[in-house]
Coordinates of C-alpha atoms in Angstrom, one line a residue:
Chain A
M251 CA 0.3 0.1 0.1
T252 CA 2.8 2.5 0.7
A253 CA 4.5 1.6 -2.6
L254 CA 1.4 2.9 -4.8
E255 CA 1.2 6.1 -2.3
S256 CA 4.4 7.2 -3.1
T257 CA 5.1 6.0 -6.7
P258 CA 5.2 9.7 -7.3
T259 CA 8.5 10.4 -5.4
V260 CA 10.6 7.0 -7.1
A261 CA 11.7 9.5 -10.3
G262 CA 13.2 11.8 -7.2
P263 CA 11.8 14.8 -5.7
P264 CA 12.9 17.7 -8.0
A265 CA 15.4 20.3 -5.1
G266 CA 14.3 22.8 -2.9
A267 CA 12.6 22.6 -0.6
A268 CA 10.9 19.5 -1.1
R269 CA 13.1 17.4 -1.0
P270 CA 14.0 16.7 3.2
A271 CA 10.2 15.3 3.3
G272 CA 10.8 13.0 0.3
R273 CA 13.7 12.5 1.1
R274 CA 12.4 10.7 3.8
R275 CA 9.2 9.6 2.4
D276 CA 11.7 7.8 -0.4
R277 CA 13.6 5.9 2.2
H278 CA 10.5 4.8 3.8
H279 CA 8.8 3.8 0.7
R280 CA 11.8 1.5 -0.4
G281 CA 11.6 -0.1 3.2
A282 CA 8.7 -1.9 1.6
L283 CA 9.5 -1.5 -1.8
R284 CA 12.1 -3.9 -0.7
W285 CA 10.9 -6.9 0.3
I286 CA 9.1 -6.7 -2.9
V287 CA 11.8 -7.0 -5.4
L288 CA 13.3 -9.4 -3.0
A289 CA 10.2 -11.3 -3.5
A290 CA 10.1 -11.0 -6.7
V291 CA 13.5 -12.3 -7.6
V292 CA 13.6 -14.9 -4.6
A293 CA 9.9 -16.1 -6.7
G294 CA 12.4 -16.0 -9.9
A295 CA 14.9 -18.3 -8.7
V296 CA 11.9 -20.6 -8.0
V297 CA 11.0 -20.9 -11.3
M298 CA 14.9 -21.3 -12.4
L299 CA 15.2 -24.0 -9.1
F300 CA 11.4 -25.4 -10.7
P301 CA 13.1 -27.8 -13.1
F302 CA 16.0 -29.5 -10.6
G303 CA 13.3 -29.5 -8.3
I304 CA 10.5 -31.7 -10.1
L305 CA 13.2 -34.1 -11.2
V306 CA 14.5 -34.8 -7.8
L307 CA 10.8 -35.6 -6.7
N308 CA 10.5 -37.7 -9.9
A309 CA 13.8 -39.9 -10.2
F310 CA 13.1 -42.5 -7.0
K311 CA 9.5 -42.1 -8.0
S312 CA 8.3 -46.2 -9.2
P313 CA 6.7 -46.2 -13.0
A314 CA 3.1 -47.5 -11.2
E315 CA 3.4 -44.9 -8.3
Y316 CA 4.1 -42.5 -11.4
S317 CA 1.5 -42.7 -13.3
T318 CA -1.2 -43.2 -10.7
S319 CA -0.2 -39.9 -9.0
G320 CA 1.5 -38.4 -11.2
P321 CA 4.8 -35.9 -11.6
L322 CA 3.6 -33.9 -8.4
S323 CA 3.0 -35.7 -5.7
L324 CA 6.0 -36.3 -3.7
P325 CA 6.6 -40.2 -4.2
T326 CA 5.5 -42.6 -1.3
E327 CA 8.6 -44.0 -1.1
I328 CA 12.5 -44.1 -2.3
Y329 CA 12.2 -46.6 -5.4
T330 CA 15.7 -46.6 -6.5
S331 CA 15.8 -49.7 -8.9
G332 CA 14.8 -47.1 -11.7
M333 CA 17.8 -45.2 -11.5
V334 CA 20.1 -48.6 -10.4
D335 CA 18.6 -50.0 -13.2
F336 CA 19.2 -47.4 -15.8
W337 CA 23.0 -47.0 -14.7
N338 CA 23.6 -51.0 -15.8
R339 CA 21.2 -50.7 -18.4
V340 CA 24.1 -47.8 -20.1
N341 CA 26.6 -48.7 -17.7
F342 CA 27.0 -45.7 -16.4
G343 CA 30.1 -45.5 -14.7
Q344 CA 32.1 -46.1 -18.2
K345 CA 30.5 -43.3 -19.6
L346 CA 31.2 -40.9 -16.2
W347 CA 34.5 -42.1 -16.8
N348 CA 34.7 -41.3 -20.4
S349 CA 33.2 -38.0 -20.0
F350 CA 36.2 -37.7 -17.6
F351 CA 39.4 -39.5 -19.0
I352 CA 38.1 -37.1 -22.6
A353 CA 37.7 -33.8 -20.5
G354 CA 40.9 -34.6 -18.1
S355 CA 43.0 -35.2 -21.4
V356 CA 42.1 -32.2 -22.9
A357 CA 42.4 -30.0 -20.4
V358 CA 45.8 -30.6 -19.8
L359 CA 47.4 -31.2 -23.4
G360 CA 44.9 -28.3 -24.1
V361 CA 46.7 -25.9 -21.6
L362 CA 50.2 -27.5 -21.9
I363 CA 49.1 -26.1 -26.0
S364 CA 48.7 -23.0 -24.8
L365 CA 51.4 -22.7 -22.5
F366 CA 53.7 -23.1 -25.4
N367 CA 51.8 -20.9 -28.3
A368 CA 51.8 -18.2 -25.7
Y369 CA 55.0 -18.5 -24.9
A370 CA 56.3 -17.8 -27.8
L371 CA 53.6 -15.4 -28.6
G372 CA 53.1 -13.4 -25.7
I373 CA 57.0 -13.6 -24.0
G374 CA 59.3 -14.5 -27.1
R375 CA 56.9 -11.6 -29.2
V376 CA 57.8 -13.6 -32.7
K377 CA 57.2 -11.8 -36.1
G378 CA 53.2 -11.3 -37.0
R379 CA 52.6 -12.2 -33.8
L380 CA 49.0 -9.9 -33.8
S381 CA 48.0 -12.1 -37.0
I382 CA 48.6 -15.4 -35.6
V383 CA 47.0 -14.3 -32.5
V384 CA 43.6 -12.9 -34.5
L385 CA 43.6 -16.4 -36.8
F386 CA 43.4 -18.3 -32.8
L387 CA 40.3 -16.6 -31.9
M388 CA 38.3 -16.4 -35.3
A389 CA 38.5 -20.2 -35.3
N390 CA 37.1 -20.4 -31.7
M391 CA 34.2 -18.6 -33.3
L392 CA 34.1 -21.1 -35.7
P393 CA 30.7 -22.8 -35.6
Q394 CA 32.0 -26.8 -35.5
E395 CA 29.3 -27.5 -38.7
T396 CA 32.0 -25.8 -40.7
L397 CA 35.1 -29.0 -40.0
I398 CA 32.0 -31.1 -39.0
Y399 CA 32.4 -33.1 -42.3
P400 CA 36.5 -33.4 -43.2
L401 CA 37.3 -34.6 -39.8
Y402 CA 34.8 -37.0 -40.1
Y403 CA 36.2 -38.6 -43.8
I404 CA 39.9 -37.7 -42.6
A405 CA 39.5 -39.6 -39.7
K406 CA 37.9 -42.2 -41.1
E407 CA 40.8 -42.2 -43.7
I408 CA 43.1 -42.8 -41.3
G409 CA 41.3 -44.9 -38.8
L410 CA 40.6 -42.8 -35.5
Y411 CA 36.9 -42.4 -36.3
N412 CA 35.1 -43.7 -33.4
T413 CA 38.6 -42.8 -30.8
Q414 CA 38.5 -41.3 -27.7
L415 CA 41.9 -40.2 -29.8
A416 CA 40.0 -38.2 -32.2
V417 CA 37.9 -36.3 -30.2
I418 CA 41.3 -35.4 -27.6
I419 CA 43.0 -34.5 -30.8
I420 CA 40.3 -31.9 -31.8
F421 CA 39.3 -30.7 -28.3
T422 CA 42.4 -29.5 -27.3
V423 CA 42.6 -27.8 -30.6
I424 CA 39.5 -25.9 -30.5
Q425 CA 40.0 -24.7 -26.5
S426 CA 43.7 -23.7 -26.9
A427 CA 42.9 -21.9 -29.9
F428 CA 40.9 -19.5 -26.7
G429 CA 43.8 -20.5 -24.1
T430 CA 46.1 -19.4 -26.9
Y431 CA 44.3 -15.6 -27.1
L432 CA 43.9 -15.4 -23.7
L433 CA 47.5 -16.5 -22.3
A434 CA 48.8 -14.3 -25.1
S435 CA 47.3 -11.2 -23.6
V436 CA 48.7 -12.2 -20.2
F437 CA 51.6 -12.8 -20.9
G438 CA 52.3 -9.8 -22.8
T439 CA 52.6 -7.8 -20.2
F440 CA 54.8 -10.6 -18.1
P441 CA 57.3 -8.5 -15.9
K442 CA 60.2 -8.1 -18.1
E443 CA 62.5 -8.0 -15.3
V444 CA 62.0 -11.6 -14.0
L445 CA 63.0 -12.6 -17.5
E446 CA 65.8 -10.9 -17.4
A447 CA 66.9 -11.7 -14.3
A448 CA 66.9 -15.3 -16.2
A449 CA 68.7 -15.0 -18.8
L450 CA 71.6 -13.6 -16.8
D451 CA 71.1 -16.1 -14.4
G452 CA 72.2 -18.0 -17.9
A453 CA 69.1 -19.9 -18.1
S454 CA 67.6 -21.5 -21.3
K455 CA 64.0 -21.0 -23.3
W456 CA 63.2 -23.7 -21.7
Q457 CA 64.4 -23.4 -18.4
T458 CA 62.8 -20.2 -18.3
L459 CA 59.8 -21.4 -19.1
W460 CA 59.4 -24.2 -16.4
R461 CA 60.9 -22.9 -14.0
V462 CA 60.3 -19.1 -13.6
V463 CA 56.6 -19.0 -16.5
F464 CA 54.9 -21.5 -15.7
P465 CA 55.1 -21.4 -11.9
I466 CA 53.7 -17.2 -11.9
S467 CA 51.9 -17.8 -14.3
R468 CA 50.6 -21.4 -11.9
P469 CA 47.1 -19.0 -10.9
T470 CA 45.9 -18.6 -15.0
L471 CA 46.8 -22.0 -15.9
S472 CA 44.6 -23.2 -13.4
V473 CA 41.9 -21.5 -14.2
L474 CA 42.0 -22.3 -18.2
L475 CA 42.5 -26.3 -17.0
I476 CA 39.3 -26.0 -15.1
F477 CA 37.7 -24.3 -17.9
F478 CA 38.5 -27.3 -20.5
F479 CA 37.6 -29.7 -18.1
I480 CA 34.0 -28.2 -17.9
W481 CA 33.9 -26.9 -21.5
T482 CA 35.0 -30.6 -22.9
W483 CA 32.5 -32.3 -20.3
N484 CA 29.6 -30.4 -21.9
E485 CA 30.3 -30.8 -25.5
F486 CA 27.6 -32.6 -27.0
F487 CA 27.9 -32.2 -31.3
I488 CA 31.6 -33.5 -32.2
P489 CA 31.6 -36.4 -29.5
L490 CA 27.9 -37.5 -31.1
I491 CA 29.6 -37.5 -34.2
F492 CA 32.7 -39.5 -33.8
L493 CA 31.6 -41.9 -30.5
I494 CA 29.1 -44.0 -31.5
S495 CA 29.9 -46.9 -30.7
N496 CA 28.5 -47.3 -26.7
D497 CA 31.6 -48.1 -25.1
N498 CA 33.3 -44.9 -26.4
Q499 CA 30.2 -42.4 -25.5
T500 CA 30.5 -39.5 -22.7
V501 CA 27.7 -38.3 -20.2
P502 CA 26.1 -36.1 -22.3
V503 CA 26.5 -37.8 -25.7
A504 CA 24.7 -41.2 -24.3
L505 CA 21.9 -39.3 -22.1
G506 CA 21.2 -36.9 -25.5
V507 CA 20.7 -39.9 -27.9
L508 CA 18.7 -42.0 -25.7
E509 CA 16.4 -39.3 -25.3
G510 CA 16.7 -38.5 -28.9
D511 CA 15.5 -41.7 -29.6
R512 CA 12.9 -41.0 -26.9
L513 CA 14.0 -44.8 -25.7
M514 CA 12.4 -44.4 -22.1
D515 CA 9.8 -44.2 -20.3
A516 CA 9.5 -41.1 -17.6
T517 CA 10.5 -42.0 -14.3
T518 CA 13.7 -43.4 -15.8
T519 CA 14.6 -40.3 -18.1
S520 CA 14.2 -38.5 -14.7
A521 CA 16.6 -40.8 -13.2
A522 CA 19.0 -40.4 -16.3
A523 CA 18.9 -36.7 -16.7
L524 CA 19.5 -36.5 -12.7
L525 CA 22.5 -38.7 -13.4
G526 CA 23.5 -36.3 -15.7
V527 CA 22.9 -33.2 -14.0
V528 CA 24.9 -34.7 -10.5
P529 CA 27.9 -34.3 -11.8
A530 CA 27.9 -31.0 -13.3
I531 CA 26.8 -29.9 -9.9
V532 CA 29.5 -31.3 -8.1
F533 CA 31.8 -29.8 -10.6
F534 CA 30.5 -26.8 -9.6
L535 CA 30.4 -27.3 -5.6
I536 CA 33.9 -27.8 -6.2
F537 CA 35.6 -25.1 -8.7
Q538 CA 33.1 -22.2 -7.4
R539 CA 35.4 -20.3 -6.8
T540 CA 38.0 -20.5 -9.3
L541 CA 34.5 -20.1 -11.7
A542 CA 33.4 -17.5 -11.6
R543 CA 37.2 -15.4 -10.8
G544 CA 37.4 -17.1 -14.6
I545 CA 34.1 -16.0 -16.2
T546 CA 34.7 -12.6 -15.1
A547 CA 37.7 -12.4 -16.4
G548 CA 36.9 -13.5 -19.6
A549 CA 34.2 -11.2 -20.3
V550 CA 37.1 -8.4 -19.6
K551 CA 40.1 -9.4 -21.8
Chain B
M298 CA 43.0 -12.9 -13.6
V299 CA 46.4 -11.2 -14.7
A300 CA 49.2 -13.4 -13.5
T301 CA 49.8 -11.7 -10.2
P302 CA 53.9 -10.4 -10.2
S303 CA 55.4 -12.1 -8.2
T304 CA 59.7 -12.1 -6.8
P305 CA 61.0 -15.1 -9.3
H306 CA 61.7 -17.6 -7.1
A307 CA 66.0 -16.6 -6.9
R308 CA 67.3 -19.7 -6.5
P309 CA 71.3 -20.2 -7.0
R310 CA 71.6 -21.0 -10.9
S311 CA 73.9 -22.7 -11.9
R312 CA 76.4 -19.8 -13.9
G313 CA 78.8 -20.2 -16.9
R314 CA 76.4 -21.2 -19.4
V315 CA 75.7 -19.1 -21.7
A316 CA 73.4 -16.3 -21.7
S317 CA 70.5 -17.2 -24.0
G318 CA 67.7 -15.1 -23.3
I319 CA 65.0 -12.6 -24.4
G320 CA 68.4 -10.5 -26.2
E321 CA 68.8 -12.7 -28.9
G322 CA 66.4 -12.7 -31.3
G323 CA 62.8 -14.7 -31.3
R324 CA 64.5 -17.4 -33.7
A325 CA 64.4 -19.8 -31.1
Y326 CA 60.7 -19.4 -29.5
W327 CA 59.1 -20.3 -32.7
L328 CA 59.9 -23.6 -32.1
Y329 CA 57.2 -23.5 -29.6
L330 CA 54.5 -22.3 -32.0
L331 CA 55.2 -25.3 -33.6
P332 CA 52.9 -28.4 -31.9
G333 CA 50.3 -25.9 -31.8
G334 CA 50.3 -24.8 -35.1
L335 CA 51.0 -28.3 -36.6
L336 CA 48.1 -29.3 -34.9
F337 CA 45.6 -26.2 -35.9
L338 CA 46.9 -27.1 -39.2
G339 CA 45.0 -30.6 -39.4
V340 CA 42.3 -30.0 -37.4
I341 CA 40.9 -26.9 -37.8
V342 CA 42.7 -24.9 -41.4
V343 CA 42.9 -28.1 -43.2
P344 CA 39.8 -28.9 -43.0
F345 CA 38.0 -25.8 -43.3
V346 CA 39.0 -25.5 -46.4
M347 CA 38.3 -29.1 -47.3
N348 CA 34.2 -27.4 -46.4
L349 CA 34.3 -24.9 -48.6
G350 CA 35.4 -26.8 -51.2
L351 CA 32.5 -29.6 -50.5
S352 CA 30.6 -26.9 -50.7
F353 CA 31.3 -26.4 -54.1
A354 CA 30.5 -30.0 -55.7
K355 CA 27.5 -33.1 -54.9
W356 CA 28.8 -35.6 -52.9
P357 CA 27.0 -38.6 -51.1
G358 CA 29.8 -38.8 -48.7
V359 CA 31.9 -41.8 -50.3
G360 CA 32.3 -42.4 -54.3
E361 CA 32.6 -39.8 -56.8
L362 CA 32.6 -36.2 -56.3
T363 CA 31.5 -33.8 -58.9
W364 CA 31.9 -29.9 -58.8
V365 CA 28.3 -28.4 -59.8
G366 CA 30.4 -24.8 -59.0
L367 CA 28.2 -22.1 -57.4
D368 CA 24.6 -24.9 -57.7
N369 CA 24.7 -25.4 -53.7
Y370 CA 24.3 -21.9 -52.8
T371 CA 21.5 -20.7 -55.5
E372 CA 19.4 -24.4 -54.4
L373 CA 20.0 -23.0 -51.4
F374 CA 18.5 -19.5 -51.5
A375 CA 15.5 -21.1 -53.2
D376 CA 15.2 -24.0 -50.2
D377 CA 11.8 -22.3 -47.6
A378 CA 13.9 -25.1 -45.2
F379 CA 16.8 -22.9 -45.4
W380 CA 14.8 -20.0 -44.8
A381 CA 12.7 -21.6 -42.2
S382 CA 16.3 -22.1 -40.1
F383 CA 17.5 -19.1 -40.7
R384 CA 14.3 -16.9 -39.2
N385 CA 14.1 -19.5 -35.9
S386 CA 18.2 -18.4 -36.0
I387 CA 16.9 -14.7 -35.0
A388 CA 14.2 -16.9 -32.7
M389 CA 16.9 -18.3 -31.4
I390 CA 18.9 -14.5 -30.9
V391 CA 15.4 -13.3 -28.9
A392 CA 15.7 -16.2 -26.1
M393 CA 19.3 -16.5 -26.1
V394 CA 20.6 -12.7 -26.7
I395 CA 17.6 -10.0 -26.4
A396 CA 16.1 -11.6 -23.5
P397 CA 18.5 -12.6 -21.1
T398 CA 20.6 -9.4 -21.9
V399 CA 18.0 -7.4 -20.6
I400 CA 16.1 -9.4 -17.7
G401 CA 20.1 -10.0 -16.7
L402 CA 21.0 -6.5 -16.5
L403 CA 18.0 -5.7 -14.3
L404 CA 18.5 -9.0 -12.0
A405 CA 22.3 -7.8 -11.7
A406 CA 21.0 -4.0 -10.5
V407 CA 18.3 -5.2 -8.0
L408 CA 20.5 -8.3 -6.9
F409 CA 23.8 -5.8 -6.2
D410 CA 22.1 -2.6 -5.0
V411 CA 18.9 -3.8 -2.9
I412 CA 20.0 -7.3 -2.5
G413 CA 23.0 -6.9 -1.4
K414 CA 23.2 -3.1 0.3
R415 CA 20.1 -4.1 2.4
F416 CA 19.8 -8.4 2.4
G417 CA 23.5 -9.4 2.8
G418 CA 26.4 -10.0 -0.1
R419 CA 25.6 -12.9 1.1
S420 CA 21.6 -13.8 0.1
A421 CA 23.0 -12.0 -2.8
S422 CA 25.1 -14.4 -4.2
A423 CA 22.9 -17.5 -3.2
L424 CA 20.7 -16.3 -5.8
R425 CA 23.3 -15.7 -8.1
A426 CA 24.1 -19.3 -7.6
M427 CA 20.1 -20.1 -8.4
Y428 CA 20.1 -18.1 -11.6
Y429 CA 23.4 -19.4 -12.3
L430 CA 22.4 -23.3 -11.9
P431 CA 21.1 -24.0 -15.5
Q432 CA 24.8 -22.7 -17.3
I433 CA 26.7 -25.2 -15.2
V434 CA 24.8 -28.0 -16.5
P435 CA 25.7 -30.4 -19.8
V436 CA 22.8 -28.2 -22.5
A437 CA 21.9 -31.6 -23.6
V438 CA 21.0 -32.9 -20.7
A439 CA 18.6 -29.6 -19.8
G440 CA 17.4 -30.0 -23.0
I441 CA 16.6 -33.8 -21.4
V442 CA 15.3 -32.2 -18.1
W443 CA 13.2 -30.3 -20.2
G444 CA 11.2 -32.2 -22.7
W445 CA 10.3 -34.6 -20.0
I446 CA 8.8 -31.9 -18.0
L447 CA 7.0 -30.6 -21.8
R448 CA 5.7 -34.0 -21.8
P449 CA 2.5 -34.2 -23.5
E450 CA 1.5 -37.5 -21.2
N451 CA 1.2 -36.9 -18.0
G452 CA 4.7 -34.5 -17.7
A453 CA 4.6 -32.3 -15.2
L454 CA 4.4 -28.7 -16.9
N455 CA 0.3 -30.1 -18.1
R456 CA -0.4 -31.7 -15.2
L457 CA 0.9 -28.3 -12.7
L458 CA -1.5 -26.5 -15.1
E459 CA -5.1 -29.0 -14.4
A460 CA -3.3 -28.1 -10.4
V461 CA -4.1 -24.8 -10.8
G462 CA -7.0 -25.1 -12.8
L463 CA -5.4 -23.9 -15.8
G464 CA -6.6 -27.3 -17.3
D465 CA -7.0 -25.6 -20.8
L466 CA -3.3 -24.7 -21.4
A467 CA -2.0 -27.9 -21.6
Q468 CA -0.5 -28.6 -24.7
N469 CA 2.1 -30.8 -27.3
W470 CA 4.2 -28.0 -26.1
L471 CA 7.5 -29.2 -28.3
G472 CA 4.7 -31.6 -30.7
D473 CA 2.7 -29.1 -32.0
P474 CA 3.7 -26.3 -34.2
D475 CA 2.8 -23.0 -32.8
T476 CA 4.3 -24.4 -29.4
A477 CA 7.2 -25.9 -30.8
L478 CA 9.5 -22.7 -30.9
P479 CA 8.4 -20.3 -28.3
S480 CA 8.3 -23.9 -25.7
V481 CA 12.6 -24.1 -27.1
M482 CA 12.7 -19.9 -27.0
A483 CA 11.3 -20.1 -22.9
I484 CA 13.9 -23.1 -22.6
M485 CA 17.3 -21.6 -23.5
V486 CA 16.6 -18.3 -21.9
W487 CA 16.1 -20.1 -19.0
V488 CA 19.6 -21.9 -20.1
Q489 CA 21.1 -18.2 -20.8
I490 CA 19.9 -15.9 -18.5
G491 CA 22.6 -16.7 -15.4
Y492 CA 25.8 -15.8 -17.9
P493 CA 24.4 -12.4 -17.7
V494 CA 23.9 -12.2 -14.3
V495 CA 26.8 -13.2 -13.5
I496 CA 29.5 -10.7 -15.5
F497 CA 27.3 -8.4 -15.0
M498 CA 27.4 -8.1 -11.0
A499 CA 31.2 -8.5 -11.4
A500 CA 31.3 -5.6 -14.1
L501 CA 29.1 -3.4 -11.3
Q502 CA 31.6 -4.2 -8.1
R503 CA 34.2 -2.4 -10.7
V504 CA 31.6 0.7 -11.2
D505 CA 32.6 3.8 -8.2
P506 CA 30.3 3.6 -5.2
E507 CA 30.6 7.3 -5.1
L508 CA 28.8 7.9 -8.6
Y509 CA 25.6 6.5 -6.9
E510 CA 25.9 8.5 -3.6
A511 CA 26.6 11.5 -6.1
A512 CA 23.2 11.1 -7.5
E513 CA 21.7 9.9 -5.1
I514 CA 22.7 13.3 -3.0
D515 CA 21.1 15.0 -6.2
G516 CA 17.4 12.9 -5.4
A517 CA 18.0 10.6 -8.7
G518 CA 15.9 7.5 -8.0
W519 CA 17.0 3.9 -8.7
F520 CA 15.6 3.7 -12.4
R521 CA 17.5 6.8 -12.8
R522 CA 20.8 6.1 -11.3
F523 CA 20.1 2.7 -13.2
R524 CA 19.7 4.5 -16.7
A525 CA 22.3 7.1 -16.1
I526 CA 25.6 4.8 -14.0
T527 CA 25.5 2.0 -14.4
L528 CA 24.2 0.9 -17.9
P529 CA 26.5 3.5 -19.8
Q530 CA 29.4 1.8 -17.1
I531 CA 29.1 -1.7 -18.0
R532 CA 29.1 -1.3 -21.5
P533 CA 32.3 -3.1 -22.6
E534 CA 31.2 -6.2 -20.7
T535 CA 27.0 -5.7 -22.2
F536 CA 29.4 -6.3 -25.6
V537 CA 30.9 -8.8 -25.2
V538 CA 28.0 -10.3 -23.7
T539 CA 25.5 -10.0 -26.4
L540 CA 28.9 -10.7 -28.8
T541 CA 29.6 -14.6 -27.2
C542 CA 25.6 -15.1 -26.8
T543 CA 24.6 -14.3 -29.7
I544 CA 27.6 -16.4 -32.4
A545 CA 26.3 -19.4 -29.2
A546 CA 22.6 -18.6 -30.6
L547 CA 24.2 -18.9 -34.4
K548 CA 25.8 -22.2 -32.9
V549 CA 23.4 -23.7 -31.3
F550 CA 22.6 -27.5 -32.0
G551 CA 22.2 -29.7 -28.8
P552 CA 19.3 -28.4 -27.4
I553 CA 17.5 -29.4 -30.7
F554 CA 18.8 -32.6 -31.3
V555 CA 17.5 -33.5 -28.1
L556 CA 14.3 -31.3 -27.6
T557 CA 12.7 -31.7 -31.7
R558 CA 14.9 -32.9 -34.0
G559 CA 13.6 -29.7 -35.9
G560 CA 11.0 -30.0 -35.8
P561 CA 7.3 -30.9 -36.1
G562 CA 8.1 -29.9 -39.8
N563 CA 10.6 -27.3 -39.9
A564 CA 9.3 -25.0 -36.9
T565 CA 12.3 -25.3 -34.7
N566 CA 15.1 -26.4 -37.2
V567 CA 18.2 -24.2 -37.1
P568 CA 21.0 -23.7 -39.4
S569 CA 22.8 -26.2 -37.1
Y570 CA 21.1 -29.0 -37.1
F571 CA 20.3 -28.3 -41.2
A572 CA 24.1 -28.4 -42.1
Y573 CA 23.7 -31.6 -40.0
Q574 CA 21.0 -33.6 -41.6
N575 CA 22.4 -32.7 -44.9
F576 CA 25.5 -34.7 -43.8
F577 CA 24.8 -37.2 -41.8
E578 CA 21.5 -38.2 -42.7
K579 CA 20.4 -37.7 -46.5
A580 CA 24.1 -38.1 -47.8
R581 CA 23.9 -34.0 -48.8
V582 CA 27.6 -33.5 -48.1
G583 CA 28.2 -30.7 -50.8
Y584 CA 24.9 -28.7 -49.6
G585 CA 25.2 -29.3 -45.6
A586 CA 28.8 -27.8 -46.4
A587 CA 27.5 -25.3 -48.2
V588 CA 24.9 -24.2 -45.3
A589 CA 27.9 -24.2 -42.5
T590 CA 29.5 -22.1 -45.0
M591 CA 26.8 -19.4 -44.8
L592 CA 27.4 -20.0 -41.1
T593 CA 30.7 -19.2 -40.7
L594 CA 30.0 -16.5 -43.0
I595 CA 27.4 -14.5 -40.8
I596 CA 28.8 -15.0 -37.6
V597 CA 32.7 -13.9 -39.1
V598 CA 30.6 -10.6 -40.3
L599 CA 28.6 -10.0 -37.3
S600 CA 31.9 -10.5 -34.9
I601 CA 33.5 -7.7 -36.9
A602 CA 30.6 -5.2 -36.9
F603 CA 30.4 -5.9 -32.6
I604 CA 34.0 -5.2 -32.8
R605 CA 33.2 -2.5 -35.2
V606 CA 30.8 -0.6 -33.5
Q607 CA 32.5 -1.1 -29.9
A608 CA 35.2 0.3 -31.0
A609 CA 33.7 3.1 -32.6
S610 CA 31.7 3.5 -29.8
E611 CA 35.3 3.8 -27.3
R612 CA 36.7 6.2 -29.2
K613 CA 33.2 8.5 -29.2
E614 CA 33.7 7.8 -24.9
R615 CA 36.8 9.2 -25.2
G616 CA 35.7 12.4 -27.5

């Protein structure tokens, strides 16, 4: 009610005598308004979380109970055999390992390649470095569709089709394109005195890289490592094309193919989707602080 | 994320070796570009050129390849499915760029200076995490979650509508050509919203609080401060968010694959899925390559335009 009464003051009272009274009223009105704002923001957050909530509610419901009392009721008993059956049917443990192996390898190799490239570009300042950096940046924007068929064809020709190695190589290059761009600009501001001191000490380029540049830039590298891991874990398109046999598939591909083919009933789908969501939430909780640092750093160069 | 220039590890080094450092010229540094450069050539440059070449050919993926010049492109411009997919790209831009940026700006400002200041930073960051959650889930998995909620029979959304007495609104959300695209758009807003919120909240932290205090003393209301201070101050981040989200919107594939496979008809088809269909379902490799090339062209042109506009507006600001 107070909010209604005092709406005209929202735009701010004009200068002069009206000001002190207006400000007092404004503060008063904000006191009520802030609760309304809070309620609105919380309501929005509830809508955001609704899909996850309803998913958890049904992941442990028996198919019989789902068909009689629907998706909105609380489960009367915790039914886990749907999830266990799904786990065994698709050999979910193996899918987790595949995802972990591919994403982990890409993260390590991608950071290594980014480090080498950026060492040459940012610290070595090789000729033409600007155009090389732009090239890497462009590669990062390319839609994967424009590379996919030739990659698929080449992989078939050299016997790498349907292998995890092919996916690892491709994503190492794609992720390191971004990593090179980012690290090269970070290394551009690398303290010169440090490098000079290393040179005076007689360190070779290789030694300078590993004993000076690497330890100093470790915080940046660890952010890149985590980002490469999560990005690769979440990838769908290229793994979908390249990993056709069940034994090789990653978590998103295994779930996506099953759902795309509408092969699962409602409770199995919710159990399966929950299994796909949980690792992501675990990573989020583990890496929360690094992620927050990284997302925002990415935005302002 | 700049590496902190701390003091170097001043370990005693074996003296007497030839100083081979920065003074000597950059030739040896080329060696470090070699592994990355070769991989880049094999995985990006060669496939890119091959794809471009394929777009001028007819090829079912095996056997004879026939060069057809610009035939694929002329066919493309007359193909309703192609235009439908690009119209849907515009819908994706609305859902993944415009809506999330506008909502994200308001939400970030509210979280930062209403919730954060009146209810404490912890409640602001807890709420931010809730809005960000969909961003961390693999987008294909997010698609599965929503496909499940929107199931026509016994799906959670239809049941919820019935429960609140709006049962007439229950639909086959993804199966009906009229509701499929709006449903996918709504899902993408849900997926995307957390990204601008996080970026903009971080951006707000570097805005000088004195600006707000001065404006408040001058009697500017919240919305006026939002328009006069917040928006111009965080413009660099707004540019980055709109550019990266536009590229993501043009590339979107996973949710379409999982939710609708481009259907019903071509109601939710997008260029990347359309290219995929031609490559792997219809064995029309040349045609698919032409679609992918067009998509690339649009992304590159848009990015360059974006960066130009940003540079120009920065120059104008400096005077």
